[in-house]
PDB file of C-alpha atoms in Angstrom:
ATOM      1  CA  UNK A  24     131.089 129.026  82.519  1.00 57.00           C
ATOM      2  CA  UNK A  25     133.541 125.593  81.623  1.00 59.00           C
ATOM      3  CA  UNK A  26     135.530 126.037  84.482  1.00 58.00           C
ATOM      4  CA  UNK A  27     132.135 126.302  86.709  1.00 56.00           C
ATOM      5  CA  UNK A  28     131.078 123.165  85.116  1.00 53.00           C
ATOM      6  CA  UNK A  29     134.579 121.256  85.501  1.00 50.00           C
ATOM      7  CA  UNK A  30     133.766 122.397  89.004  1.00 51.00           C
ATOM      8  CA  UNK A  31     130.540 120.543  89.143  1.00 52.00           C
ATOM      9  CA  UNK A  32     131.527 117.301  87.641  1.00 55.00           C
ATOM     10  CA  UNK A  33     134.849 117.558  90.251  1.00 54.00           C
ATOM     11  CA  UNK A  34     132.383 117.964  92.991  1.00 55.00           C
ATOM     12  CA  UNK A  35     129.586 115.252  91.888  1.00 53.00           C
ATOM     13  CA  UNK A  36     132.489 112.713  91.063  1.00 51.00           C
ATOM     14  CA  UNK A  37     134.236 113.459  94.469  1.00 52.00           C
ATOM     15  CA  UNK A  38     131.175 112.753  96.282  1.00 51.00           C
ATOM     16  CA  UNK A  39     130.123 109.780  94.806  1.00 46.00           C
ATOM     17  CA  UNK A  40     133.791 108.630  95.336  1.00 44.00           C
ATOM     18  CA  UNK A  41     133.564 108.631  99.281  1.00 52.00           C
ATOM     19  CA  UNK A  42     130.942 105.943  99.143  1.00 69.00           C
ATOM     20  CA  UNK A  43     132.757 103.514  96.682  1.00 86.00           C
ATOM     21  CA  UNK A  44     133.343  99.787  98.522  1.00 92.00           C
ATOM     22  CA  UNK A  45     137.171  98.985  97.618  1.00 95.00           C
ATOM     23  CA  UNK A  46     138.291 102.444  97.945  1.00 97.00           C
ATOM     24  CA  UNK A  47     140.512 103.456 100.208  1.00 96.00           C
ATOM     25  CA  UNK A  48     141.673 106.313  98.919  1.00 96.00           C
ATOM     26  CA  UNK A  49     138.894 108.283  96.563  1.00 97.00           C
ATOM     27  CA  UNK A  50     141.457 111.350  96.427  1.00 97.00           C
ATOM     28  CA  UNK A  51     144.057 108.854  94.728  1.00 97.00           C
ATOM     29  CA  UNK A  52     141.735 106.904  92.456  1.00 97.00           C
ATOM     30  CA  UNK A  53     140.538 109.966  91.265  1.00 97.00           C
ATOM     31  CA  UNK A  54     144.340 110.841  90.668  1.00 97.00           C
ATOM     32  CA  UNK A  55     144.798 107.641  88.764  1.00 96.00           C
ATOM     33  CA  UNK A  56     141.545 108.348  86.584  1.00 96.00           C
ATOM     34  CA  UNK A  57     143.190 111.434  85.541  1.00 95.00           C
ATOM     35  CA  UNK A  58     146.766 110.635  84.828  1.00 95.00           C
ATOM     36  CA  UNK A  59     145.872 107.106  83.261  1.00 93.00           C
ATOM     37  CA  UNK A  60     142.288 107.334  82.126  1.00 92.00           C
ATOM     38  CA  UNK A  61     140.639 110.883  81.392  1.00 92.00           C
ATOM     39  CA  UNK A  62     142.805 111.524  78.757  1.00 90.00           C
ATOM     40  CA  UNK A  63     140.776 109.274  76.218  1.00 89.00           C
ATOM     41  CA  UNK A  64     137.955 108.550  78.285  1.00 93.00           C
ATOM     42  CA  UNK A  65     137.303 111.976  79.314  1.00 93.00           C
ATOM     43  CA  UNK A  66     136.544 113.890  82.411  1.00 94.00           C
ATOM     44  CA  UNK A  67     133.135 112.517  82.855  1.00 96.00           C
ATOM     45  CA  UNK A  68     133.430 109.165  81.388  1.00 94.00           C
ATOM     46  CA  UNK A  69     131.962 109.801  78.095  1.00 94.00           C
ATOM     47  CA  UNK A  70     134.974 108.312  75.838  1.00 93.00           C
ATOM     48  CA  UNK A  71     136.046 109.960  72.443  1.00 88.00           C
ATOM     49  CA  UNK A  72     134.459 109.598  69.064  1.00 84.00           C
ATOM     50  CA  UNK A  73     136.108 106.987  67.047  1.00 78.00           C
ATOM     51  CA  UNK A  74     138.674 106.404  70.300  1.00 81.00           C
ATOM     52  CA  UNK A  75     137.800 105.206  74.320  1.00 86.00           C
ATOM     53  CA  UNK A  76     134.163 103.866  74.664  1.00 90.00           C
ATOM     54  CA  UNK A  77     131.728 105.631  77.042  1.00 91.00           C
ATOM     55  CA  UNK A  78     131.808 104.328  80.450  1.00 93.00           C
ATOM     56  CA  UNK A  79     129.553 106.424  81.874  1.00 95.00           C
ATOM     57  CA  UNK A  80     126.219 105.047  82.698  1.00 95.00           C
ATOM     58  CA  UNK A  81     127.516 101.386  81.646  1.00 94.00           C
ATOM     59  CA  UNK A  82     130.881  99.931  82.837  1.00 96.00           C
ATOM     60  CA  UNK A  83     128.986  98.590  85.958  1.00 96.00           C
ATOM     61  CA  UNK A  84     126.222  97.022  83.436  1.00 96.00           C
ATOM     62  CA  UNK A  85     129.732  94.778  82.361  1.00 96.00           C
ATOM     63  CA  UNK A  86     129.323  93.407  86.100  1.00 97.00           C
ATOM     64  CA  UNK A  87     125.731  91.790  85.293  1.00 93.00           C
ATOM     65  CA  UNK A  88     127.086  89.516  82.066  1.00 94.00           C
ATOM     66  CA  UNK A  89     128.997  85.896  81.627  1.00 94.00           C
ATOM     67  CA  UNK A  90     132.689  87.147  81.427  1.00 95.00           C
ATOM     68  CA  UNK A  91     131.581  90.632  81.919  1.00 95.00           C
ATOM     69  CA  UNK A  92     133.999  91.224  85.541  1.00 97.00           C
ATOM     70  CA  UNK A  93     137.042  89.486  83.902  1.00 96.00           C
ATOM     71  CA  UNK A  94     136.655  91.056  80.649  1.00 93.00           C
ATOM     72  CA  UNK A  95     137.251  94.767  82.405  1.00 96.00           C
ATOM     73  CA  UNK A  96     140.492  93.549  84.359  1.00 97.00           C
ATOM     74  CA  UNK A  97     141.775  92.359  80.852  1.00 94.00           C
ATOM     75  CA  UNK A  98     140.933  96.031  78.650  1.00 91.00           C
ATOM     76  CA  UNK A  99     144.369  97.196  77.190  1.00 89.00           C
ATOM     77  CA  UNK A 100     144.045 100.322  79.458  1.00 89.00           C
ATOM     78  CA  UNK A 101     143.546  98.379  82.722  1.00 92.00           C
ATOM     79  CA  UNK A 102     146.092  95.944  81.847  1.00 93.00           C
ATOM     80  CA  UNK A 103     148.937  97.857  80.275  1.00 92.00           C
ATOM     81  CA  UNK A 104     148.194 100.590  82.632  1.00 93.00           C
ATOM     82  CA  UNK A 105     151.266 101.519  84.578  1.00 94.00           C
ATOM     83  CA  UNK A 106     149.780 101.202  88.151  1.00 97.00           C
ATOM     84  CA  UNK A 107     150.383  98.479  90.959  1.00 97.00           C
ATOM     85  CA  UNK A 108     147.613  95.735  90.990  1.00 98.00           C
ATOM     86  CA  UNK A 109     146.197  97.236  94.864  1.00 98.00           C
ATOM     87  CA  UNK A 110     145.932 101.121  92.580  1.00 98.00           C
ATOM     88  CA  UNK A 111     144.096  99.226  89.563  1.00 97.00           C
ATOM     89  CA  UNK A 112     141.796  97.550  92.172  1.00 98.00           C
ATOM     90  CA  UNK A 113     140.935 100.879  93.524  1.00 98.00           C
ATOM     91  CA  UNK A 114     140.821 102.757  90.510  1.00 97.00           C
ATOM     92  CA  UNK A 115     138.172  99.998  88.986  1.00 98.00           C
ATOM     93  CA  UNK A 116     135.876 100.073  91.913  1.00 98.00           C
ATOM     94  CA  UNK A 117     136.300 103.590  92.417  1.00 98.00           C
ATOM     95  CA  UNK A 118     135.127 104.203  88.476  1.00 97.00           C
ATOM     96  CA  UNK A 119     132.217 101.734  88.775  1.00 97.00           C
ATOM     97  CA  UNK A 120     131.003 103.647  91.410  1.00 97.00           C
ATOM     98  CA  UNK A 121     131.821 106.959  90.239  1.00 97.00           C
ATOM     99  CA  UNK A 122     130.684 106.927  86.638  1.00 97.00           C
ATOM    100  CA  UNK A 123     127.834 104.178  87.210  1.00 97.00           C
ATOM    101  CA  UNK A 124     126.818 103.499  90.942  1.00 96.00           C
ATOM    102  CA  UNK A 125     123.250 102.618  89.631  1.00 96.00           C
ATOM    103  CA  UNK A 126     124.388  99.740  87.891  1.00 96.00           C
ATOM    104  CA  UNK A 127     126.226  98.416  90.724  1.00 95.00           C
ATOM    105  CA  UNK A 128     124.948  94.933  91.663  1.00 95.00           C
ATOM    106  CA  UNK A 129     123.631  94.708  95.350  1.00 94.00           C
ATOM    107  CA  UNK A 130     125.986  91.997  96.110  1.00 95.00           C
ATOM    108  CA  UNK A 131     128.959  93.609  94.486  1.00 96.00           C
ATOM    109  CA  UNK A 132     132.364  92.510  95.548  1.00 97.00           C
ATOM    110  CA  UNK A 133     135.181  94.709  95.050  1.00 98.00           C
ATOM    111  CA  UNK A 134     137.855  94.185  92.924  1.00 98.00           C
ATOM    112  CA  UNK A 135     141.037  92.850  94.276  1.00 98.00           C
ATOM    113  CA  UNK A 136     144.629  93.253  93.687  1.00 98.00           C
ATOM    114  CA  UNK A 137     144.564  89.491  92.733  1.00 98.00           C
ATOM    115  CA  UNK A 138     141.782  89.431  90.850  1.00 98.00           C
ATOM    116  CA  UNK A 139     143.340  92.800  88.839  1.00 97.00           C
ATOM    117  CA  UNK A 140     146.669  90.568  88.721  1.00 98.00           C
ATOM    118  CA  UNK A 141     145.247  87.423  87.261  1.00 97.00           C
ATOM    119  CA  UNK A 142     143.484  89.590  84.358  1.00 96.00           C
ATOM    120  CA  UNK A 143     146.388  91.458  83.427  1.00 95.00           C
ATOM    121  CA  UNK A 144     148.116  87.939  82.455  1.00 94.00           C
ATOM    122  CA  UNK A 145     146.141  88.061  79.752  1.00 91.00           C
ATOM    123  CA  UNK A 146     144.999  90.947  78.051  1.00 91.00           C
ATOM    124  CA  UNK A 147     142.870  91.747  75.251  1.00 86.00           C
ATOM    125  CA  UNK A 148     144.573  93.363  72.188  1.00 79.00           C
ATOM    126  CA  UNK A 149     142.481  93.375  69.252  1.00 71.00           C
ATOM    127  CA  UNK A 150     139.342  91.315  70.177  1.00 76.00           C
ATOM    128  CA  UNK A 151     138.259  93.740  72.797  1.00 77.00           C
ATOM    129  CA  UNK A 152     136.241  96.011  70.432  1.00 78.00           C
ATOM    130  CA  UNK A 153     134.171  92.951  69.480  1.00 82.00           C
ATOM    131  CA  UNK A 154     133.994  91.065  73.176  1.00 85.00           C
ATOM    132  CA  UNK A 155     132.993  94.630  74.166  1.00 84.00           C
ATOM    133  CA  UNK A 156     129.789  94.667  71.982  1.00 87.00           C
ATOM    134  CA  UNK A 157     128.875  90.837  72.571  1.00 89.00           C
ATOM    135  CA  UNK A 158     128.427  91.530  76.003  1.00 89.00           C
ATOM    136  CA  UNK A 159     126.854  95.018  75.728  1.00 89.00           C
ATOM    137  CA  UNK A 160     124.472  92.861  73.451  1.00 89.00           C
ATOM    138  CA  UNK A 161     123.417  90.400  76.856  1.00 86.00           C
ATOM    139  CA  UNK A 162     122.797  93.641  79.020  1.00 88.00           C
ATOM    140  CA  UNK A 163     119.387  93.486  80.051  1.00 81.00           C
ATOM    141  CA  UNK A 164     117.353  96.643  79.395  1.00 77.00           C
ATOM    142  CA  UNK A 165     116.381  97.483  82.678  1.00 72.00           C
ATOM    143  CA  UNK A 166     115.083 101.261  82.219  1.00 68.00           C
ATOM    144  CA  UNK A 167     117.317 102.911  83.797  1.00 67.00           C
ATOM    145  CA  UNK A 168     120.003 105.702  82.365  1.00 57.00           C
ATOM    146  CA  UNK A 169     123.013 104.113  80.239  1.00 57.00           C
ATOM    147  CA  UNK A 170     121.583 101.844  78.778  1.00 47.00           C
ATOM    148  CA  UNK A 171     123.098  99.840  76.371  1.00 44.00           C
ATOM    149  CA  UNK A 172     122.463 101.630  72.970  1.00 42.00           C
TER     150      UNK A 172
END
């Protein structure tokens, strides 16, 4: 019964992969999730108790706040993560669109290797716990799933 529900969440995710803007390959994003991100975020986004936040639902709400789009190129994982700026790129826009495509902005513009590249010069390191919660805190409730809680 797992394995048919691994199955499920493989299949949903893949899916919703094919129609992510900045992805050119959903088949490797998906491959970077897993080797770089599911291990403390988890297969479906959902982060670990007293570890990764939940990104499911939310990370695109992050898009919609002052400092919100540079604050998730500068994350320790995105920014110590051992991929090339073009695979960070993809793997951010294919996780916004993957975990939470109804939080998407209309006019969203992909990430870009520069824009991943510029981040990474300066990473968060311990203030990211508490710039993550002052921006959840300007999310506007808008009644739809993930809300900020």
């Amino acid at each position: 019964m797992k394995a048919l529900g691994v199955l499920v969440i493989f299949a949903a995710t893949a899916a919703a992969a094919q129609e992510a803007p900045g992805v050119e390959s959903a088949q490797r994003a998906k491959m970077n999730w897993m080797l770089s991100c599911q291990g403390c975020h988890q297969p479906d986004a959902t982060g670990s108790a007293g570890g990764a936040p939940s990104m499911a639902g939310e990370v695109a709400r992050f898009l919609n706040v002052a400092g919100g789009r540079e604050y998730l190129t500068r994350v320790p994982g995105v920014a110590n993560a051992g991929l090339s700026n073009d695979q960070l790129a993809e793997l951010l826009n294919w996780t916004l669109a993957t975990f939470d495509k109804d939080h998407l902005p209309a006019d969203f513009i992909p990430f870009t290797a520069d824009e991943v590249a510029a981040g990474r010069t300066h990473p968060l390191v311990s203030e990211a716990a508490v710039l993550r919660e002052t921006l959840r805190g300007n999310f506007v409730d808008d009644g739809r799933v993930g809300g900020a809680n």
